[in-house]
Short mmCIF file of C-alpha atoms and ligand atoms in Angstrom, two decimals:
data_model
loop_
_atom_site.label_atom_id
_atom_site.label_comp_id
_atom_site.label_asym_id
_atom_site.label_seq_id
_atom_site.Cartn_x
_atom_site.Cartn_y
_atom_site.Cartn_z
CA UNK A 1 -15.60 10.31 27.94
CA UNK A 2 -15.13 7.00 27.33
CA UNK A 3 -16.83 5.30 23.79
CA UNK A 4 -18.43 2.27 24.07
CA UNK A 5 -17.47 -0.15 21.22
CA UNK A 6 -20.00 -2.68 20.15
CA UNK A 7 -18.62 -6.22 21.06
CA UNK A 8 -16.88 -8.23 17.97
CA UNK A 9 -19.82 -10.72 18.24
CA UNK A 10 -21.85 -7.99 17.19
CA UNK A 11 -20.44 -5.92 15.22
CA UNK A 12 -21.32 -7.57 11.69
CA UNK A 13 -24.84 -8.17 12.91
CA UNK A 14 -24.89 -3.95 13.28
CA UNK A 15 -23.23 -3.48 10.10
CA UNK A 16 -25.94 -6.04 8.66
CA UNK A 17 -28.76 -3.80 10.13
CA UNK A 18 -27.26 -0.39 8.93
CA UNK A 19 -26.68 -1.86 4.95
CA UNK A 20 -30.22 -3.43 5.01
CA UNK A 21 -31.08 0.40 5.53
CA UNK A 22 -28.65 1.82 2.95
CA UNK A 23 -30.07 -0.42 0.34
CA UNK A 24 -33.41 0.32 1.30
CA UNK A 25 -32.70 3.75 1.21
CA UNK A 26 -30.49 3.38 -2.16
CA UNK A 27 -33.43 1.17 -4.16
CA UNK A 28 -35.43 4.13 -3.52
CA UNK A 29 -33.22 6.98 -5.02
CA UNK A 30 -31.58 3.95 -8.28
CA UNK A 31 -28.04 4.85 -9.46
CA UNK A 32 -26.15 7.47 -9.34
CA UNK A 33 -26.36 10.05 -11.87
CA UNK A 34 -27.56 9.30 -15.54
CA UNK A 35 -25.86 6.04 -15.33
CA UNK A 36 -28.29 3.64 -15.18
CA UNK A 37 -29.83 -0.37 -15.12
CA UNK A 38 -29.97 -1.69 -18.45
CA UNK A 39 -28.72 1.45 -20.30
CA UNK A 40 -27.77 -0.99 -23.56
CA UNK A 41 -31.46 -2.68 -23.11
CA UNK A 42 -32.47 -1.35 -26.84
CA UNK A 43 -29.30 -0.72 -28.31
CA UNK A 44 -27.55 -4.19 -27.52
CA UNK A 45 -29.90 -6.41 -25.85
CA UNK A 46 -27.62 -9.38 -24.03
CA UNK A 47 -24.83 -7.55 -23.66
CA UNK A 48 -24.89 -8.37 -20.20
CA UNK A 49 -25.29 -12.07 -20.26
CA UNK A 50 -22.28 -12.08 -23.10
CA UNK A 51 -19.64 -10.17 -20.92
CA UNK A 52 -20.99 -12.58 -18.37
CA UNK A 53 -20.99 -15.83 -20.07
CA UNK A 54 -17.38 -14.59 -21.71
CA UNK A 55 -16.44 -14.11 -18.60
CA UNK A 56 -17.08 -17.01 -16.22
CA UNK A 57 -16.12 -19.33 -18.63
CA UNK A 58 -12.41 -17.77 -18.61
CA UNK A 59 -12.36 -17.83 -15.25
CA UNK A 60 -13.36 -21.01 -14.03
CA UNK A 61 -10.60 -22.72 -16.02
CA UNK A 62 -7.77 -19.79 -15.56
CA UNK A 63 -9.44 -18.12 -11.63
CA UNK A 64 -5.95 -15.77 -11.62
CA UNK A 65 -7.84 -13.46 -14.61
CA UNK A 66 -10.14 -12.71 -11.89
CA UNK A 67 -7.56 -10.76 -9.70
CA UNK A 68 -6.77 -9.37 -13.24
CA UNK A 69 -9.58 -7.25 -14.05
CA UNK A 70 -10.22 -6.45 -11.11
CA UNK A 71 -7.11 -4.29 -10.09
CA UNK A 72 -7.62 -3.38 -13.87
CA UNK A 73 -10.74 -1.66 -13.07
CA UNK A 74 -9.54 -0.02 -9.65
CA UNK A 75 -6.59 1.19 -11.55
CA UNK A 76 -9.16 2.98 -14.32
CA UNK A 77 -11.60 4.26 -12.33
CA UNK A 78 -8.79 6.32 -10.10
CA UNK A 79 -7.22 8.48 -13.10
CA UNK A 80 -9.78 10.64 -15.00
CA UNK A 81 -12.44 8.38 -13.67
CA UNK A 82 -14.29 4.86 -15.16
CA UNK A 83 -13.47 5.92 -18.46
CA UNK A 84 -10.91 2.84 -19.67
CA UNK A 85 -8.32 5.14 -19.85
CA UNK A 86 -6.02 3.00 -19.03
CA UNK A 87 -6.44 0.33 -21.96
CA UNK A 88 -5.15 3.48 -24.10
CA UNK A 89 -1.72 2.56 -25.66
CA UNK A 90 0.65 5.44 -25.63
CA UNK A 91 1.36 7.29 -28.88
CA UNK A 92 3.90 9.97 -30.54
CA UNK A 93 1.89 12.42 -28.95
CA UNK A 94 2.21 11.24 -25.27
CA UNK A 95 3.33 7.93 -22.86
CA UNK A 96 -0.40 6.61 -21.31
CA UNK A 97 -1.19 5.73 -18.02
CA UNK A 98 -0.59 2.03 -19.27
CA UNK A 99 3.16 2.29 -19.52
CA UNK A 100 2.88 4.18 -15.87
CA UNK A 101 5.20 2.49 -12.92
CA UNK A 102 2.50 1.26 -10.95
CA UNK A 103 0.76 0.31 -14.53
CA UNK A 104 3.42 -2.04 -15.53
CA UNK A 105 2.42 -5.27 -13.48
CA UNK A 106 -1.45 -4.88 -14.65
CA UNK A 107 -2.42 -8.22 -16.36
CA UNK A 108 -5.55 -8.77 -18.67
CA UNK A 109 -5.31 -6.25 -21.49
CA UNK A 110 -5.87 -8.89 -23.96
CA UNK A 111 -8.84 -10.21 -22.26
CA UNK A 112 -10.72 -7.14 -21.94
CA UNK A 113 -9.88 -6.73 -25.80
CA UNK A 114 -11.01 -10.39 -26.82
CA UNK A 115 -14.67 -9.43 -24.25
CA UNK A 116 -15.13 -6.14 -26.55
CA UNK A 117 -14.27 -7.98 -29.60
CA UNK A 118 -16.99 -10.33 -28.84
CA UNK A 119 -19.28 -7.28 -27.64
CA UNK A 120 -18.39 -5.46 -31.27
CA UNK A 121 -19.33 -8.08 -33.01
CA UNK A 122 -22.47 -8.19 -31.82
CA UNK A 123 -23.23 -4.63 -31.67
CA UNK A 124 -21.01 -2.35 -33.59
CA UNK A 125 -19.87 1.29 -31.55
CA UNK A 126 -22.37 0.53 -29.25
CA UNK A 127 -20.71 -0.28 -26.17
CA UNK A 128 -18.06 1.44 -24.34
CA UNK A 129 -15.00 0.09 -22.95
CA UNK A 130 -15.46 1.03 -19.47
CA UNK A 131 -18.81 -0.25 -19.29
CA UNK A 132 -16.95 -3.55 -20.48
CA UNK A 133 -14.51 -2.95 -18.10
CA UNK A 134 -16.87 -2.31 -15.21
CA UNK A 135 -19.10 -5.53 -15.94
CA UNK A 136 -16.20 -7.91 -16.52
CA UNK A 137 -14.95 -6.75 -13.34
CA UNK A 138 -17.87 -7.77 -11.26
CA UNK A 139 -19.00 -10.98 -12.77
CA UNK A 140 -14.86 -11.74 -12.37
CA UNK A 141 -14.69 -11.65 -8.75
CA UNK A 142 -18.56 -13.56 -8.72
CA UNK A 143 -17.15 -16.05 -11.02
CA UNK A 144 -14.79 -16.91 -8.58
CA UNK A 145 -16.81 -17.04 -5.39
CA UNK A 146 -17.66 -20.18 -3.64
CA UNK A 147 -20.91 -19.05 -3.56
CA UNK A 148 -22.81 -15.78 -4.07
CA UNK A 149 -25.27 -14.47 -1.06
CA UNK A 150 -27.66 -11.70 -1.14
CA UNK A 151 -25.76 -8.28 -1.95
CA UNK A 152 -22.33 -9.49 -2.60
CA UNK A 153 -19.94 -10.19 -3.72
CA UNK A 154 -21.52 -9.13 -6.56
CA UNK A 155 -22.71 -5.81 -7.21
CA UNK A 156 -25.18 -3.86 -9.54
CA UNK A 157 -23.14 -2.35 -12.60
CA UNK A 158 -25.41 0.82 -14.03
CA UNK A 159 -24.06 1.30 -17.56
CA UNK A 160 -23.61 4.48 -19.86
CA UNK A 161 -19.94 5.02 -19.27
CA UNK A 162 -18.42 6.90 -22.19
CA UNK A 163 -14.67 6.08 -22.80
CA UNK A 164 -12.09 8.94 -22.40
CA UNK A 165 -10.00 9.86 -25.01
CA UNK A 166 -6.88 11.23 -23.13
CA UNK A 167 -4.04 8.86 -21.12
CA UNK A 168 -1.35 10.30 -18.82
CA UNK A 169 1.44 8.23 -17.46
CA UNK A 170 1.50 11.42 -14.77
CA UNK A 171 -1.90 11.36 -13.78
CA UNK A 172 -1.51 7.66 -13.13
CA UNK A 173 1.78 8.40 -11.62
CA UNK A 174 0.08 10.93 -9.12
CA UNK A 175 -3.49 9.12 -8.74
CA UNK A 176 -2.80 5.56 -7.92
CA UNK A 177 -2.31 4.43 -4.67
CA UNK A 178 1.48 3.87 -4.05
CA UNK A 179 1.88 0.58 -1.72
CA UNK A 180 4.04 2.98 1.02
CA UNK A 181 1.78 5.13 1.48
CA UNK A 182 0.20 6.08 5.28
CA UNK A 183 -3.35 5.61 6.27
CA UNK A 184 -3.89 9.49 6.23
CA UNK A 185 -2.25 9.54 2.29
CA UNK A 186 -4.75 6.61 1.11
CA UNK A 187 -7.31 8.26 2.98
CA UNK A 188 -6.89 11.81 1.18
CA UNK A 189 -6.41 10.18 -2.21
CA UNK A 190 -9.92 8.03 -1.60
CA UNK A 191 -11.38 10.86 -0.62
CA UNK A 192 -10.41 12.67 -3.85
CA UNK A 193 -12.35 10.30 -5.20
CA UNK A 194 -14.91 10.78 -3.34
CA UNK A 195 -14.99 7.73 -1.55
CA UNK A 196 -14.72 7.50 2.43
CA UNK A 197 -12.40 5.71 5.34
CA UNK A 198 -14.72 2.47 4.61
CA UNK A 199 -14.72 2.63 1.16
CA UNK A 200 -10.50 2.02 1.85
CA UNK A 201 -10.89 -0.57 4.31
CA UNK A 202 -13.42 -3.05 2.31
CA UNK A 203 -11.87 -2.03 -1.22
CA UNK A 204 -8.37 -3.03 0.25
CA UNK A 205 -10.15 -6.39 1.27
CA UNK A 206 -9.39 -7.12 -2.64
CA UNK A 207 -6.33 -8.16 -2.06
CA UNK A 208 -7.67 -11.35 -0.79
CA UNK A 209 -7.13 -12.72 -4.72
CA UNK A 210 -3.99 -11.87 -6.31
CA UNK A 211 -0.49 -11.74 -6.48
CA UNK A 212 2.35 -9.51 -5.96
CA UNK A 213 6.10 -9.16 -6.97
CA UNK A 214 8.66 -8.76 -4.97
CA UNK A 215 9.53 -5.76 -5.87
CA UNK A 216 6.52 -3.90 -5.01
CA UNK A 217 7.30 -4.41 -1.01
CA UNK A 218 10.99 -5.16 -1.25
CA UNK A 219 11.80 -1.96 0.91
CA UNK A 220 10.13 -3.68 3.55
CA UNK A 221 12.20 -6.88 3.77
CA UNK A 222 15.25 -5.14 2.70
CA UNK A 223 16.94 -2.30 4.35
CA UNK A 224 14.13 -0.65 5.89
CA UNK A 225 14.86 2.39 7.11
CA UNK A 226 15.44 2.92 10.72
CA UNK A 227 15.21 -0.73 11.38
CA UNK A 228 19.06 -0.97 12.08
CA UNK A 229 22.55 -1.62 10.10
CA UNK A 230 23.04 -3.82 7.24
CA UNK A 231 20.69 -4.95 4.26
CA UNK A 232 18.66 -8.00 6.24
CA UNK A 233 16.77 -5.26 8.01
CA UNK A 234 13.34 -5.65 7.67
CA UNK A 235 10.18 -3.43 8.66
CA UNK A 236 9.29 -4.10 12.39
CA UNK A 237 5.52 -3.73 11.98
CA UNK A 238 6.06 -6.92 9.50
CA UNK A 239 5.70 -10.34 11.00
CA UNK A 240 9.57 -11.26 11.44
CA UNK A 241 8.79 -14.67 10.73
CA UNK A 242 6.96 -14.05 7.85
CA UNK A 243 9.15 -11.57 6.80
CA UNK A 244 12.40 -13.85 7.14
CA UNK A 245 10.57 -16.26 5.12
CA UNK A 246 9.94 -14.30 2.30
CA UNK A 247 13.39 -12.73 2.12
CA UNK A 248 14.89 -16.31 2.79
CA UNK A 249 12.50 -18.35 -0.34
CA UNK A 250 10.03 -16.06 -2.85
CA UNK A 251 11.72 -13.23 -2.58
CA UNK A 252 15.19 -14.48 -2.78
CA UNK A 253 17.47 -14.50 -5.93
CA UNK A 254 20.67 -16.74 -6.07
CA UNK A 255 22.32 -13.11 -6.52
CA UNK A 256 21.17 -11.68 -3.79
CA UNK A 257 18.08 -9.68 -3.61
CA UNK A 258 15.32 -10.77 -4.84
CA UNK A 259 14.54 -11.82 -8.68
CA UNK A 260 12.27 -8.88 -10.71
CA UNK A 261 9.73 -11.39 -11.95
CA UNK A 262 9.15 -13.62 -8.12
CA UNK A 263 5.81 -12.81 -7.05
CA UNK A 264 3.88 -13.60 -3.61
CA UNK A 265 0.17 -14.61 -3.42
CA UNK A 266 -1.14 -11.96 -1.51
CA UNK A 267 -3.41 -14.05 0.56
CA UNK A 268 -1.10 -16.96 1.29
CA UNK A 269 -2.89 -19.90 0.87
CA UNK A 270 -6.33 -18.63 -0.30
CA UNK A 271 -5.04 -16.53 -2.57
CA UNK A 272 -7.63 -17.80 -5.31
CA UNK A 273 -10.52 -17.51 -2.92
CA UNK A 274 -12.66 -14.35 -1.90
CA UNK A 275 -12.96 -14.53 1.71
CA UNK A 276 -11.53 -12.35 4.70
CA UNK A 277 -8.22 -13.90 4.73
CA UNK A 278 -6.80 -11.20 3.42
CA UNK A 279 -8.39 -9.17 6.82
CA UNK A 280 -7.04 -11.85 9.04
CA UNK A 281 -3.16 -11.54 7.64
CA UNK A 282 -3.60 -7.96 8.27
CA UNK A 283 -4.03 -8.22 11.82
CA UNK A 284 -1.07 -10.93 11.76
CA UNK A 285 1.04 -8.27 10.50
CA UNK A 286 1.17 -10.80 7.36
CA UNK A 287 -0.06 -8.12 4.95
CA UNK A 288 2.09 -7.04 2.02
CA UNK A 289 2.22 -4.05 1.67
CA UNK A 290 2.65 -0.52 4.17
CA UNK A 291 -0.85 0.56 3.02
CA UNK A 292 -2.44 -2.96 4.03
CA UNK A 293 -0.61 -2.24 7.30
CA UNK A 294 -1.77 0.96 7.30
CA UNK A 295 -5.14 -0.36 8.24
CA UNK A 296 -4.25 -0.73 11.82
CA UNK A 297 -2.67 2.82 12.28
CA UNK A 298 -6.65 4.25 12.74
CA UNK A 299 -8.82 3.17 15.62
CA UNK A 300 -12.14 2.83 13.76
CA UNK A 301 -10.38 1.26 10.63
CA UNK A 302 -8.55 -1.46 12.73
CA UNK A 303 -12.02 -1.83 14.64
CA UNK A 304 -13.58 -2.44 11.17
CA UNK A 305 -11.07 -5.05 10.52
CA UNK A 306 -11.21 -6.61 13.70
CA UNK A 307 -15.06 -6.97 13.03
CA UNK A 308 -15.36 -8.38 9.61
CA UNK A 309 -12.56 -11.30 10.75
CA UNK A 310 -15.27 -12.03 13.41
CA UNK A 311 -18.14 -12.75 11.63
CA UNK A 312 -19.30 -14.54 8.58
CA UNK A 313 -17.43 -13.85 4.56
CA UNK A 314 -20.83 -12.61 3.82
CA UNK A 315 -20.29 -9.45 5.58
CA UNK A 316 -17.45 -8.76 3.84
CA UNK A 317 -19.13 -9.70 0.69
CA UNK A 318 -21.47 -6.92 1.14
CA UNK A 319 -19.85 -4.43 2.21
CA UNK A 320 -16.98 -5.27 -0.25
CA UNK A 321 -19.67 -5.01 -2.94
CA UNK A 322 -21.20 -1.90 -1.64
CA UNK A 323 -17.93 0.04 -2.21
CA UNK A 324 -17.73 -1.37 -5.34
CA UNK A 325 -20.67 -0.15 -6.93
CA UNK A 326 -19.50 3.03 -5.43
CA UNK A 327 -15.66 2.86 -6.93
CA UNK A 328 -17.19 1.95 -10.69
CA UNK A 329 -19.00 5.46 -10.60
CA UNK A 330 -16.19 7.62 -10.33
CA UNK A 331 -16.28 10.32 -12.15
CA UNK A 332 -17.38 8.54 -15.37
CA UNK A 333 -18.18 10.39 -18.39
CA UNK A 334 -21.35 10.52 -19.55
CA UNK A 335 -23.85 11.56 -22.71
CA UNK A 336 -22.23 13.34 -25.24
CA UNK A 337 -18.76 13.41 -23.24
CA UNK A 338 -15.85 11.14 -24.50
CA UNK A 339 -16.38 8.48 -27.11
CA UNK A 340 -17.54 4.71 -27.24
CA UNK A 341 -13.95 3.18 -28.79
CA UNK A 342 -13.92 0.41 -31.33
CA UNK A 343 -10.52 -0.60 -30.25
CA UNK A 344 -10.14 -0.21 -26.48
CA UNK A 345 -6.29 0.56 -26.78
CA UNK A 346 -6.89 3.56 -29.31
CA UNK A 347 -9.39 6.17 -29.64
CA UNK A 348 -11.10 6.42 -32.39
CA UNK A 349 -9.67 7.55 -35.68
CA UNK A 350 -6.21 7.41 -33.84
C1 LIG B 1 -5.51 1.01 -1.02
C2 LIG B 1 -4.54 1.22 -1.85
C3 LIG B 1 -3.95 0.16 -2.72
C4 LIG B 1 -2.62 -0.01 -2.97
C5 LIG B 1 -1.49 0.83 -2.44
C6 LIG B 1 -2.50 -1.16 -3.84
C7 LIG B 1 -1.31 -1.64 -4.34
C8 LIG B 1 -1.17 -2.84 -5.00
C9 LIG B 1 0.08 -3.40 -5.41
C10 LIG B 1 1.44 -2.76 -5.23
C11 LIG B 1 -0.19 -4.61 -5.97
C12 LIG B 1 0.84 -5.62 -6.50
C13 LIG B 1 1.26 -5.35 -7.90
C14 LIG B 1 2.36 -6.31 -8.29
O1 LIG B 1 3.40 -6.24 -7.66
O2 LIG B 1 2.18 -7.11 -9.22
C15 LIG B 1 -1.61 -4.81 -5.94
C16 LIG B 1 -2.25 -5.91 -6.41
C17 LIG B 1 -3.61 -6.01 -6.50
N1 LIG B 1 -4.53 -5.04 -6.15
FE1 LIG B 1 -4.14 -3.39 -5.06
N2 LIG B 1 -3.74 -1.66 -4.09
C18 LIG B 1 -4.66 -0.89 -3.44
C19 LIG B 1 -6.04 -1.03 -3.49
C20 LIG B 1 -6.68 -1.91 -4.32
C21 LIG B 1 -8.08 -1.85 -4.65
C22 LIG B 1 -9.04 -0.77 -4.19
C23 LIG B 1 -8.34 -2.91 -5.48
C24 LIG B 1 -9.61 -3.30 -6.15
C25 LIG B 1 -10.79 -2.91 -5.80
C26 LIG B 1 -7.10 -3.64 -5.63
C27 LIG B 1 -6.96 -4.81 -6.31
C28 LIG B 1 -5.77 -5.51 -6.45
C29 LIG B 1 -5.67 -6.85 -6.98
C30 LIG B 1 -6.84 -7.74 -7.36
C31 LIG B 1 -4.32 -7.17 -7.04
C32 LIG B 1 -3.70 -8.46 -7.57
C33 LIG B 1 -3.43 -8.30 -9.05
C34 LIG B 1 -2.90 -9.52 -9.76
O3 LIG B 1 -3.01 -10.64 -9.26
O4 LIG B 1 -2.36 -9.32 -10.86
N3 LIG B 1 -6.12 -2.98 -4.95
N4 LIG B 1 -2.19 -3.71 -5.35
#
């Protein structure tokens, strides 16, 4: 039987309808688990307002942080959970997630550590440093917005995160998303996570701010397997102009190859900007990476790409910010689990 498929005119002004309900619904049941609004209201009123502050100050004069601590949150809240496990340094006793492969191109350690500095300061052992990771995060990406609409892109942060005490370079090896991976892998890992097919779709959409290196898609413009002799091969499901471009200019080094440290704006263009430009180079096979290109492999995922190029950024804004206030719950550690750490890259009394 054939399905019918709502038209792309209308297909944001459905997803509109269905969200109004699911925040209804949500503002009824508040945040999940003992998380919750204004945790540090007693113990370190303002804590808010000085991430916040900190924050979009940095980022209106330097917007690149923003794509920082962002992926710097993702990257957390996939391996044992929102529990700033990855700010760990490693020690004699073990290499941390930090010094991980896909760990090596994060950026804004040293931000996150002047934030809790400031934080400390304030309010000694109070906060954690995934709840500082978690707010920084979201006033980041609303920092760097043109300008903020109803629900998104900025999203309610419930607090009460504890900070782990334990950093694997395996479990981030094994948990983070690898950039070849298919739409059913990502899907499977998500779901470990316990986050759905949508979740993947709009939380991919943050690669609309941000920057690559070469490296991390060079099997794509180089060799590709199957895609025929010699080393100019490229991956036929990317753009050959596009591709030829970046193999002939960023990704090119005078040796041949391409140099370890050239890197790619992600959203050519906009790459500064939140908007669904990162959505539209998808479906001009202009996308990075195999997983953005995975998008397209799955009917209702491509359909849901298809639809948020059609209507207005705020769509995407909201569901963009509904998955995040989803992603910044995983598994986080709670009450008298983990620790609230002084110094975000060592646990306390390490
Ligand atoms: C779906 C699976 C995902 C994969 C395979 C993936 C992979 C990658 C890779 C390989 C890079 C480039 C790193 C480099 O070469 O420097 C990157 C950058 C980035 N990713 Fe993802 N990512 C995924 C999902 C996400 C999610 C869910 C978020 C956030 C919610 C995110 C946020 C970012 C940002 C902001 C950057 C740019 C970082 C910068 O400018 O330093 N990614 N991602």
């Amino acid at each position: 039987m054939a399905t019918i498929r709502p038209r792309r005119s209308s297909w944001w002004c459905v997803m509109v309808m269905a969200m109004a309900m699911v925040v209804v619904a949500s503002g009824a049941s508040g945040p999940r688990g003992p998380l919750r609004m204004g945790f540090y209201a007693q113990s370190c009123p303002g804590v808010e307002r000085m991430v916040g502050d900190f924050v979009r100050q940095h980022v209106r004069r330097v917007p690149t942080v923003a794509a920082a601590l962002l992926r710097l949150h993702f990257h957390d809240c996939f391996v044992r959970g929102c529990d700033a496990s990855v700010l760990l340094n490693s020690t004699a006793a073990g290499v941390a997630e930090k010094d991980a492969p896909p760990n090596l191109t994060l950026r804004g350690f040293d931000f996150v550590d002047r934030v809790k500095a400031l934080v400390e300061e304030a309010c000694p052992g109070v906060v954690s440093c995934a709840d500082v990771l978690a707010l920084a995060a979201r006033d980041a990406v609303a920092a760097i917005v043109r300008k903020l609409v109803p629900g998104g892109p900025s999203w309610r942060v419930a607090t009460g995160r504890r900070d782990g005490t334990v950093s694997s370079m395996m479990e981030a090896l094994n948990e983070i998303p690898k950039p070849t991976m298919s739409f059913r892998e990502l899907v499977d890992l998500f779901a470990s996570k316990g986050l759905g097919v949508r979740d993947l779709v709009w939380l991919s959409g943050a690669h609309t701010i941000g920057i690559a290196h070469c490296s991390s898609f060079a099997d794509r413009l180089y060799g590709y397997p199957g895609a025929g002799a010699g080393n100019d091969t490229t991956d036929p499901s990317l753009d050959a102009t596009y591709a030829a471009n970046l193999r002939r200019r960023k990704c090119r080094a005078p040796s041949g190859g391409y140099a370890e440290d050239a890197v790619v704006e992600m959203d050519p263009g906009s790459h500064l900007t939140f908007d669904v430009g990162y959505y539209r180079a998808v479906l001009k096979h202009r996308a990075l990476f195999r997983s953005d290109a995975a998008l397209l492999a799955d009917a209702a995922a491509r359909a849901d790409v298809e639809g948020v190029v059609g209507g207005p950024d705020e769509v995407f804004f909201q569901v963009f910010a509904r998955s995040m206030a989803r992603m910044s719950t995983v598994e986080v550690k709670i009450g008298a689990e983990g620790e609230i750490r002084r110094n975000c890259a060592v646990v306390n009394g390490g």
